[in-house]
JSON list of C-alpha atoms and ligand atoms in Angstrom, two decimals:
[
{"chain": "L", "resi": 1, "resn": "MET", "atom": "CA", "xyz": [-16.41, -4.35, 18.38]},
{"chain": "L", "resi": 2, "resn": "LYS", "atom": "CA", "xyz": [-18.98, -1.77, 19.29]},
{"chain": "L", "resi": 3, "resn": "ILE", "atom": "CA", "xyz": [-19.04, 1.22, 17.00]},
{"chain": "L", "resi": 4, "resn": "ALA", "atom": "CA", "xyz": [-20.46, 4.68, 17.68]},
{"chain": "L", "resi": 5, "resn": "VAL", "atom": "CA", "xyz": [-20.82, 7.85, 15.60]},
{"chain": "L", "resi": 6, "resn": "TYR", "atom": "CA", "xyz": [-20.62, 11.31, 17.18]},
{"chain": "L", "resi": 7, "resn": "PRO", "atom": "CA", "xyz": [-22.17, 13.86, 14.70]},
{"chain": "L", "resi": 8, "resn": "GLY", "atom": "CA", "xyz": [-22.08, 17.62, 14.88]},
{"chain": "L", "resi": 9, "resn": "SER", "atom": "CA", "xyz": [-21.21, 20.77, 13.12]},
{"chain": "L", "resi": 10, "resn": "PHE", "atom": "CA", "xyz": [-18.12, 21.47, 15.30]},
{"chain": "L", "resi": 11, "resn": "ASP", "atom": "CA", "xyz": [-18.10, 25.08, 14.26]},
{"chain": "L", "resi": 12, "resn": "PRO", "atom": "CA", "xyz": [-15.48, 25.16, 15.82]},
{"chain": "L", "resi": 13, "resn": "VAL", "atom": "CA", "xyz": [-14.67, 22.13, 17.97]},
{"chain": "L", "resi": 14, "resn": "THR", "atom": "CA", "xyz": [-14.37, 23.02, 21.66]},
{"chain": "L", "resi": 15, "resn": "ASN", "atom": "CA", "xyz": [-12.86, 21.31, 24.70]},
{"chain": "L", "resi": 16, "resn": "GLY", "atom": "CA", "xyz": [-16.40, 20.28, 25.59]},
{"chain": "L", "resi": 17, "resn": "HIS", "atom": "CA", "xyz": [-16.59, 18.24, 22.34]},
{"chain": "L", "resi": 18, "resn": "VAL", "atom": "CA", "xyz": [-13.14, 16.73, 22.87]},
{"chain": "L", "resi": 19, "resn": "ASP", "atom": "CA", "xyz": [-14.16, 15.65, 26.34]},
{"chain": "L", "resi": 20, "resn": "ILE", "atom": "CA", "xyz": [-17.19, 13.77, 24.87]},
{"chain": "L", "resi": 21, "resn": "ILE", "atom": "CA", "xyz": [-14.99, 12.20, 22.20]},
{"chain": "L", "resi": 22, "resn": "GLU", "atom": "CA", "xyz": [-12.52, 11.03, 24.86]},
{"chain": "L", "resi": 23, "resn": "ARG", "atom": "CA", "xyz": [-15.21, 9.51, 27.03]},
{"chain": "L", "resi": 24, "resn": "ALA", "atom": "CA", "xyz": [-17.05, 7.83, 24.11]},
{"chain": "L", "resi": 25, "resn": "ALA", "atom": "CA", "xyz": [-13.69, 6.39, 22.92]},
{"chain": "L", "resi": 26, "resn": "SER", "atom": "CA", "xyz": [-13.09, 4.80, 26.32]},
{"chain": "L", "resi": 27, "resn": "ILE", "atom": "CA", "xyz": [-16.43, 2.89, 26.05]},
{"chain": "L", "resi": 28, "resn": "PHE", "atom": "CA", "xyz": [-16.69, 2.06, 22.35]},
{"chain": "L", "resi": 29, "resn": "GLY", "atom": "CA", "xyz": [-14.23, 0.13, 20.25]},
{"chain": "L", "resi": 30, "resn": "LYS", "atom": "CA", "xyz": [-14.37, 2.74, 17.48]},
{"chain": "L", "resi": 31, "resn": "VAL", "atom": "CA", "xyz": [-15.83, 6.19, 17.38]},
{"chain": "L", "resi": 32, "resn": "TYR", "atom": "CA", "xyz": [-16.50, 7.98, 14.08]},
{"chain": "L", "resi": 33, "resn": "VAL", "atom": "CA", "xyz": [-16.68, 11.76, 14.65]},
{"chain": "L", "resi": 34, "resn": "ALA", "atom": "CA", "xyz": [-18.98, 12.87, 11.82]},
{"chain": "L", "resi": 35, "resn": "VAL", "atom": "CA", "xyz": [-18.82, 16.48, 10.68]},
{"chain": "L", "resi": 36, "resn": "ILE", "atom": "CA", "xyz": [-22.03, 17.60, 9.01]},
{"chain": "L", "resi": 37, "resn": "GLU", "atom": "CA", "xyz": [-21.38, 18.82, 5.50]},
{"chain": "L", "resi": 38, "resn": "ASN", "atom": "CA", "xyz": [-24.63, 20.60, 4.79]},
{"chain": "L", "resi": 39, "resn": "PRO", "atom": "CA", "xyz": [-24.56, 23.38, 2.22]},
{"chain": "L", "resi": 40, "resn": "GLU", "atom": "CA", "xyz": [-27.95, 24.66, 3.39]},
{"chain": "L", "resi": 41, "resn": "LYS", "atom": "CA", "xyz": [-26.94, 25.17, 7.05]},
{"chain": "L", "resi": 42, "resn": "LYS", "atom": "CA", "xyz": [-24.66, 28.13, 7.12]},
{"chain": "L", "resi": 43, "resn": "ALA", "atom": "CA", "xyz": [-21.57, 27.52, 9.15]},
{"chain": "L", "resi": 44, "resn": "ASN", "atom": "CA", "xyz": [-19.16, 30.18, 10.38]},
{"chain": "L", "resi": 45, "resn": "PHE", "atom": "CA", "xyz": [-16.02, 28.18, 9.51]},
{"chain": "L", "resi": 46, "resn": "ASP", "atom": "CA", "xyz": [-16.04, 26.60, 6.10]},
{"chain": "L", "resi": 47, "resn": "PHE", "atom": "CA", "xyz": [-16.19, 22.82, 5.92]},
{"chain": "L", "resi": 48, "resn": "ALA", "atom": "CA", "xyz": [-12.51, 22.24, 5.21]},
{"chain": "L", "resi": 49, "resn": "THR", "atom": "CA", "xyz": [-11.48, 24.39, 8.16]},
{"chain": "L", "resi": 50, "resn": "ARG", "atom": "CA", "xyz": [-13.94, 22.56, 10.52]},
{"chain": "L", "resi": 51, "resn": "MET", "atom": "CA", "xyz": [-12.51, 19.26, 9.38]},
{"chain": "L", "resi": 52, "resn": "ARG", "atom": "CA", "xyz": [-8.93, 20.40, 9.82]},
{"chain": "L", "resi": 53, "resn": "MET", "atom": "CA", "xyz": [-9.60, 21.71, 13.33]},
{"chain": "L", "resi": 54, "resn": "ILE", "atom": "CA", "xyz": [-11.36, 18.60, 14.65]},
{"chain": "L", "resi": 55, "resn": "LYS", "atom": "CA", "xyz": [-8.88, 16.27, 13.00]},
{"chain": "L", "resi": 56, "resn": "GLY", "atom": "CA", "xyz": [-6.08, 18.11, 14.75]},
{"chain": "L", "resi": 57, "resn": "ALA", "atom": "CA", "xyz": [-7.89, 17.97, 18.08]},
{"chain": "L", "resi": 58, "resn": "ALA", "atom": "CA", "xyz": [-8.72, 14.20, 17.79]},
{"chain": "L", "resi": 59, "resn": "ARG", "atom": "CA", "xyz": [-5.31, 13.12, 16.42]},
{"chain": "L", "resi": 60, "resn": "HIS", "atom": "CA", "xyz": [-4.10, 11.48, 19.63]},
{"chain": "L", "resi": 61, "resn": "PHE", "atom": "CA", "xyz": [-7.12, 9.15, 20.03]},
{"chain": "L", "resi": 62, "resn": "ARG", "atom": "CA", "xyz": [-6.22, 5.78, 18.47]},
{"chain": "L", "resi": 63, "resn": "ASN", "atom": "CA", "xyz": [-9.76, 4.54, 17.97]},
{"chain": "L", "resi": 64, "resn": "VAL", "atom": "CA", "xyz": [-11.30, 7.74, 16.74]},
{"chain": "L", "resi": 65, "resn": "ARG", "atom": "CA", "xyz": [-11.71, 8.63, 13.13]},
{"chain": "L", "resi": 66, "resn": "VAL", "atom": "CA", "xyz": [-12.92, 12.00, 11.80]},
{"chain": "L", "resi": 67, "resn": "GLU", "atom": "CA", "xyz": [-15.13, 11.88, 8.69]},
{"chain": "L", "resi": 68, "resn": "SER", "atom": "CA", "xyz": [-17.82, 13.88, 7.11]},
{"chain": "L", "resi": 69, "resn": "PHE", "atom": "CA", "xyz": [-21.37, 13.04, 6.05]},
{"chain": "L", "resi": 70, "resn": "LYS", "atom": "CA", "xyz": [-24.17, 14.46, 3.99]},
{"chain": "L", "resi": 71, "resn": "GLY", "atom": "CA", "xyz": [-27.84, 13.52, 4.16]},
{"chain": "L", "resi": 72, "resn": "LEU", "atom": "CA", "xyz": [-29.49, 11.45, 6.83]},
{"chain": "L", "resi": 73, "resn": "LEU", "atom": "CA", "xyz": [-27.41, 10.65, 9.89]},
{"chain": "L", "resi": 74, "resn": "ILE", "atom": "CA", "xyz": [-28.95, 7.17, 10.23]},
{"chain": "L", "resi": 75, "resn": "ASP", "atom": "CA", "xyz": [-27.94, 6.31, 6.76]},
{"chain": "L", "resi": 76, "resn": "TYR", "atom": "CA", "xyz": [-24.38, 7.29, 7.53]},
{"chain": "L", "resi": 77, "resn": "ALA", "atom": "CA", "xyz": [-24.52, 5.39, 10.91]},
{"chain": "L", "resi": 78, "resn": "LYS", "atom": "CA", "xyz": [-25.85, 2.21, 9.16]},
{"chain": "L", "resi": 79, "resn": "LYS", "atom": "CA", "xyz": [-23.02, 2.47, 6.67]},
{"chain": "L", "resi": 80, "resn": "ARG", "atom": "CA", "xyz": [-20.52, 2.52, 9.49]},
{"chain": "L", "resi": 81, "resn": "LYS", "atom": "CA", "xyz": [-22.36, -0.37, 11.27]},
{"chain": "L", "resi": 82, "resn": "ALA", "atom": "CA", "xyz": [-22.71, 1.85, 14.35]},
{"chain": "L", "resi": 83, "resn": "ARG", "atom": "CA", "xyz": [-24.87, 0.59, 17.28]},
{"chain": "L", "resi": 84, "resn": "ALA", "atom": "CA", "xyz": [-24.99, 4.12, 18.92]},
{"chain": "L", "resi": 85, "resn": "ILE", "atom": "CA", "xyz": [-25.22, 7.82, 18.10]},
{"chain": "L", "resi": 86, "resn": "ILE", "atom": "CA", "xyz": [-23.47, 9.90, 20.68]},
{"chain": "L", "resi": 87, "resn": "ARG", "atom": "CA", "xyz": [-24.66, 13.29, 21.67]},
{"chain": "L", "resi": 88, "resn": "GLY", "atom": "CA", "xyz": [-23.76, 15.63, 24.57]},
{"chain": "L", "resi": 89, "resn": "LEU", "atom": "CA", "xyz": [-26.18, 17.34, 26.96]},
{"chain": "L", "resi": 90, "resn": "ARG", "atom": "CA", "xyz": [-25.40, 20.54, 28.74]},
{"chain": "L", "resi": 91, "resn": "ALA", "atom": "CA", "xyz": [-28.48, 22.32, 30.11]},
{"chain": "L", "resi": 92, "resn": "VAL", "atom": "CA", "xyz": [-32.18, 21.64, 29.98]},
{"chain": "L", "resi": 93, "resn": "SER", "atom": "CA", "xyz": [-32.18, 23.92, 26.91]},
{"chain": "L", "resi": 94, "resn": "ASP", "atom": "CA", "xyz": [-30.40, 21.15, 24.93]},
{"chain": "L", "resi": 95, "resn": "PHE", "atom": "CA", "xyz": [-32.96, 18.54, 25.93]},
{"chain": "L", "resi": 96, "resn": "GLU", "atom": "CA", "xyz": [-35.98, 19.42, 23.80]},
{"chain": "L", "resi": 97, "resn": "TYR", "atom": "CA", "xyz": [-34.12, 19.43, 20.44]},
{"chain": "L", "resi": 98, "resn": "GLU", "atom": "CA", "xyz": [-32.05, 16.33, 21.37]},
{"chain": "L", "resi": 99, "resn": "PHE", "atom": "CA", "xyz": [-35.12, 14.40, 22.57]},
{"chain": "L", "resi": 100, "resn": "GLN", "atom": "CA", "xyz": [-36.87, 15.15, 19.30]},
{"chain": "L", "resi": 101, "resn": "MET", "atom": "CA", "xyz": [-33.92, 14.14, 17.24]},
{"chain": "L", "resi": 102, "resn": "ALA", "atom": "CA", "xyz": [-33.39, 10.98, 19.19]},
{"chain": "L", "resi": 103, "resn": "GLN", "atom": "CA", "xyz": [-37.05, 9.95, 18.89]},
{"chain": "L", "resi": 104, "resn": "THR", "atom": "CA", "xyz": [-37.03, 10.71, 15.18]},
{"chain": "L", "resi": 105, "resn": "ASN", "atom": "CA", "xyz": [-33.93, 8.64, 14.56]},
{"chain": "L", "resi": 106, "resn": "ARG", "atom": "CA", "xyz": [-35.31, 5.89, 16.66]},
{"chain": "L", "resi": 107, "resn": "LYS", "atom": "CA", "xyz": [-38.49, 5.81, 14.64]},
{"chain": "L", "resi": 108, "resn": "MET", "atom": "CA", "xyz": [-36.50, 5.50, 11.45]},
{"chain": "L", "resi": 109, "resn": "CYS", "atom": "CA", "xyz": [-33.94, 3.06, 12.84]},
{"chain": "L", "resi": 110, "resn": "PRO", "atom": "CA", "xyz": [-34.90, 1.38, 16.04]},
{"chain": "L", "resi": 111, "resn": "ASN", "atom": "CA", "xyz": [-31.72, -0.66, 16.47]},
{"chain": "L", "resi": 112, "resn": "ILE", "atom": "CA", "xyz": [-29.40, 2.32, 16.72]},
{"chain": "L", "resi": 113, "resn": "GLU", "atom": "CA", "xyz": [-29.46, 3.92, 20.17]},
{"chain": "L", "resi": 114, "resn": "THR", "atom": "CA", "xyz": [-28.84, 7.51, 20.84]},
{"chain": "L", "resi": 115, "resn": "ILE", "atom": "CA", "xyz": [-26.65, 7.74, 23.92]},
{"chain": "L", "resi": 116, "resn": "PHE", "atom": "CA", "xyz": [-26.22, 10.99, 25.84]},
{"chain": "L", "resi": 117, "resn": "PHE", "atom": "CA", "xyz": [-23.15, 12.01, 27.75]},
{"chain": "L", "resi": 118, "resn": "MET", "atom": "CA", "xyz": [-23.72, 14.61, 30.45]},
{"chain": "L", "resi": 119, "resn": "THR", "atom": "CA", "xyz": [-21.29, 17.50, 30.04]},
{"chain": "L", "resi": 120, "resn": "ASP", "atom": "CA", "xyz": [-18.37, 17.69, 32.51]},
{"chain": "L", "resi": 121, "resn": "SER", "atom": "CA", "xyz": [-19.01, 20.63, 34.82]},
{"chain": "L", "resi": 122, "resn": "ARG", "atom": "CA", "xyz": [-15.77, 22.17, 33.45]},
{"chain": "L", "resi": 123, "resn": "TYR", "atom": "CA", "xyz": [-17.50, 22.59, 30.04]},
{"chain": "L", "resi": 124, "resn": "ALA", "atom": "CA", "xyz": [-21.21, 22.97, 31.03]},
{"chain": "L", "resi": 125, "resn": "TYR", "atom": "CA", "xyz": [-21.21, 26.59, 29.85]},
{"chain": "L", "resi": 126, "resn": "LEU", "atom": "CA", "xyz": [-19.21, 26.09, 26.72]},
{"chain": "L", "resi": 127, "resn": "SER", "atom": "CA", "xyz": [-20.60, 26.22, 23.19]},
{"chain": "L", "resi": 128, "resn": "SER", "atom": "CA", "xyz": [-19.09, 26.84, 19.70]},
{"chain": "L", "resi": 129, "resn": "SER", "atom": "CA", "xyz": [-21.14, 30.07, 19.33]},
{"chain": "L", "resi": 130, "resn": "LEU", "atom": "CA", "xyz": [-19.90, 31.40, 22.65]},
{"chain": "L", "resi": 131, "resn": "VAL", "atom": "CA", "xyz": [-16.25, 30.73, 21.56]},
{"chain": "L", "resi": 132, "resn": "ARG", "atom": "CA", "xyz": [-16.97, 32.56, 18.20]},
{"chain": "L", "resi": 133, "resn": "GLN", "atom": "CA", "xyz": [-18.39, 35.56, 19.96]},
{"chain": "L", "resi": 134, "resn": "ILE", "atom": "CA", "xyz": [-15.60, 35.93, 22.44]},
{"chain": "L", "resi": 135, "resn": "SER", "atom": "CA", "xyz": [-12.99, 35.44, 19.75]},
{"chain": "L", "resi": 136, "resn": "LYS", "atom": "CA", "xyz": [-14.57, 38.02, 17.46]},
{"chain": "L", "resi": 137, "resn": "LEU", "atom": "CA", "xyz": [-14.50, 40.58, 20.30]},
{"chain": "L", "resi": 138, "resn": "GLY", "atom": "CA", "xyz": [-10.85, 39.81, 20.97]},
{"chain": "L", "resi": 139, "resn": "GLY", "atom": "CA", "xyz": [-11.45, 38.02, 24.27]},
{"chain": "L", "resi": 140, "resn": "PRO", "atom": "CA", "xyz": [-9.42, 35.07, 25.67]},
{"chain": "L", "resi": 141, "resn": "VAL", "atom": "CA", "xyz": [-10.51, 31.62, 24.52]},
{"chain": "L", "resi": 142, "resn": "ARG", "atom": "CA", "xyz": [-7.54, 29.66, 25.83]},
{"chain": "L", "resi": 143, "resn": "GLY", "atom": "CA", "xyz": [-8.78, 26.70, 27.77]},
{"chain": "L", "resi": 144, "resn": "MET", "atom": "CA", "xyz": [-12.04, 26.65, 25.90]},
{"chain": "L", "resi": 145, "resn": "VAL", "atom": "CA", "xyz": [-10.69, 25.17, 22.61]},
{"chain": "L", "resi": 146, "resn": "PRO", "atom": "CA", "xyz": [-7.85, 22.83, 21.71]},
{"chain": "L", "resi": 147, "resn": "ASP", "atom": "CA", "xyz": [-4.52, 24.66, 20.98]},
{"chain": "L", "resi": 148, "resn": "ASN", "atom": "CA", "xyz": [-4.72, 23.99, 17.18]},
{"chain": "L", "resi": 149, "resn": "VAL", "atom": "CA", "xyz": [-8.05, 25.78, 17.15]},
{"chain": "L", "resi": 150, "resn": "LEU", "atom": "CA", "xyz": [-6.62, 28.81, 18.96]},
{"chain": "L", "resi": 151, "resn": "ASN", "atom": "CA", "xyz": [-4.40, 29.46, 15.87]},
{"chain": "L", "resi": 152, "resn": "GLU", "atom": "CA", "xyz": [-7.35, 29.03, 13.48]},
{"chain": "L", "resi": 153, "resn": "LEU", "atom": "CA", "xyz": [-9.45, 31.52, 15.52]},
{"chain": "L", "resi": 154, "resn": "LYS", "atom": "CA", "xyz": [-6.58, 34.05, 15.47]},
{"chain": "L", "resi": 155, "resn": "GLN", "atom": "CA", "xyz": [-6.21, 33.60, 11.74]},
{"chain": "L", "resi": 156, "resn": "LYS", "atom": "CA", "xyz": [-9.88, 34.20, 11.16]},
{"chain": "L", "resi": 157, "resn": "GLU", "atom": "CA", "xyz": [-9.90, 37.35, 13.23]},
{"chain": "L", "resi": 158, "resn": "ASN", "atom": "CA", "xyz": [-6.83, 38.67, 11.34]},
{"chain": "L", "resi": 159, "resn": "ASP", "atom": "CA", "xyz": [-8.48, 37.92, 8.03]},
{"chain": "L", "resi": 160, "resn": "GLY", "atom": "CA", "xyz": [-11.56, 39.79, 9.15]},
{"chain": "L", "resi": 161, "resn": "LYS", "atom": "CA", "xyz": [-9.64, 42.95, 10.03]},
{"chain": "B", "resi": 201, "resn": "LIG", "atom": "P1", "xyz": [-25.01, 20.40, 16.37]},
{"chain": "B", "resi": 201, "resn": "LIG", "atom": "O1", "xyz": [-24.89, 21.58, 15.39]},
{"chain": "B", "resi": 201, "resn": "LIG", "atom": "O2", "xyz": [-25.32, 19.08, 15.68]},
{"chain": "B", "resi": 201, "resn": "LIG", "atom": "O3", "xyz": [-25.80, 20.64, 17.59]},
{"chain": "B", "resi": 201, "resn": "LIG", "atom": "P2", "xyz": [-22.54, 20.84, 17.78]},
{"chain": "B", "resi": 201, "resn": "LIG", "atom": "O4", "xyz": [-21.24, 20.82, 17.05]},
{"chain": "B", "resi": 201, "resn": "LIG", "atom": "O5", "xyz": [-22.95, 22.12, 18.32]},
{"chain": "B", "resi": 201, "resn": "LIG", "atom": "O6", "xyz": [-23.51, 20.15, 16.81]},
{"chain": "B", "resi": 201, "resn": "LIG", "atom": "O7", "xyz": [-22.46, 19.80, 19.04]},
{"chain": "B", "resi": 201, "resn": "LIG", "atom": "C1", "xyz": [-22.39, 18.50, 18.83]},
{"chain": "B", "resi": 201, "resn": "LIG", "atom": "C2", "xyz": [-22.88, 17.77, 20.04]},
{"chain": "B", "resi": 201, "resn": "LIG", "atom": "O8", "xyz": [-22.01, 18.00, 21.19]},
{"chain": "B", "resi": 201, "resn": "LIG", "atom": "C3", "xyz": [-24.28, 18.13, 20.54]},
{"chain": "B", "resi": 201, "resn": "LIG", "atom": "O9", "xyz": [-24.94, 17.00, 21.04]},
{"chain": "B", "resi": 201, "resn": "LIG", "atom": "C4", "xyz": [-24.04, 19.10, 21.62]},
{"chain": "B", "resi": 201, "resn": "LIG", "atom": "O10", "xyz": [-25.07, 19.09, 22.62]},
{"chain": "B", "resi": 201, "resn": "LIG", "atom": "C5", "xyz": [-22.75, 18.55, 22.26]},
{"chain": "B", "resi": 201, "resn": "LIG", "atom": "N1", "xyz": [-21.97, 19.57, 22.95]},
{"chain": "B", "resi": 201, "resn": "LIG", "atom": "C6", "xyz": [-21.62, 20.77, 22.49]},
{"chain": "B", "resi": 201, "resn": "LIG", "atom": "N2", "xyz": [-20.86, 21.46, 23.43]},
{"chain": "B", "resi": 201, "resn": "LIG", "atom": "C7", "xyz": [-20.80, 20.65, 24.49]},
{"chain": "B", "resi": 201, "resn": "LIG", "atom": "C8", "xyz": [-20.27, 20.74, 25.82]},
{"chain": "B", "resi": 201, "resn": "LIG", "atom": "N3", "xyz": [-19.62, 21.87, 26.23]},
{"chain": "B", "resi": 201, "resn": "LIG", "atom": "N4", "xyz": [-20.38, 19.73, 26.68]},
{"chain": "B", "resi": 201, "resn": "LIG", "atom": "C9", "xyz": [-20.98, 18.58, 26.27]},
{"chain": "B", "resi": 201, "resn": "LIG", "atom": "N5", "xyz": [-21.58, 18.42, 25.10]},
{"chain": "B", "resi": 201, "resn": "LIG", "atom": "C10", "xyz": [-21.51, 19.43, 24.20]}
]
């Protein structure tokens, strides 16, 4: 069985992420969605909330498991016996960073491939930071994030008021 890990901050998870999860899950036997738990990198949503949101969004995929990881991604990927690291690409602006990360991980661990999924055109514009900004300003984010995330966003805005 081929195993992949899909790492990210998912701050919050969007429909663009869910689309990548679904497509990866249709190719790989098992996909571990790995939420970065990094105390140095400041996230908007706390770690527990990010985990809850993505767990809710990925609940219906039978071969997907949501976990967290600290430290080096390749160490986590090796522990899970993954053959591939999944990442998504939207615009050229994603490329430089992703290319550098993929090369670095390949240098450290040549037998784990980074595999890129091109965004679906429906989600090409979509990012977690965009969703956060729109939500903060009271704009409509329905259709950009899974339904369970809508509630969390509303809650956050109410707490902030
Ligand atoms: P990170 O903080 O590691 O970049 P993100 O949570 O922002 O993590 O994203 C995780 C991965 O999903 C990245 O490879 C990113 O390019 C990809 N991604 C984010 N949004 C989309 C989208 N709308 N369509 C396709 N891929 C996406």
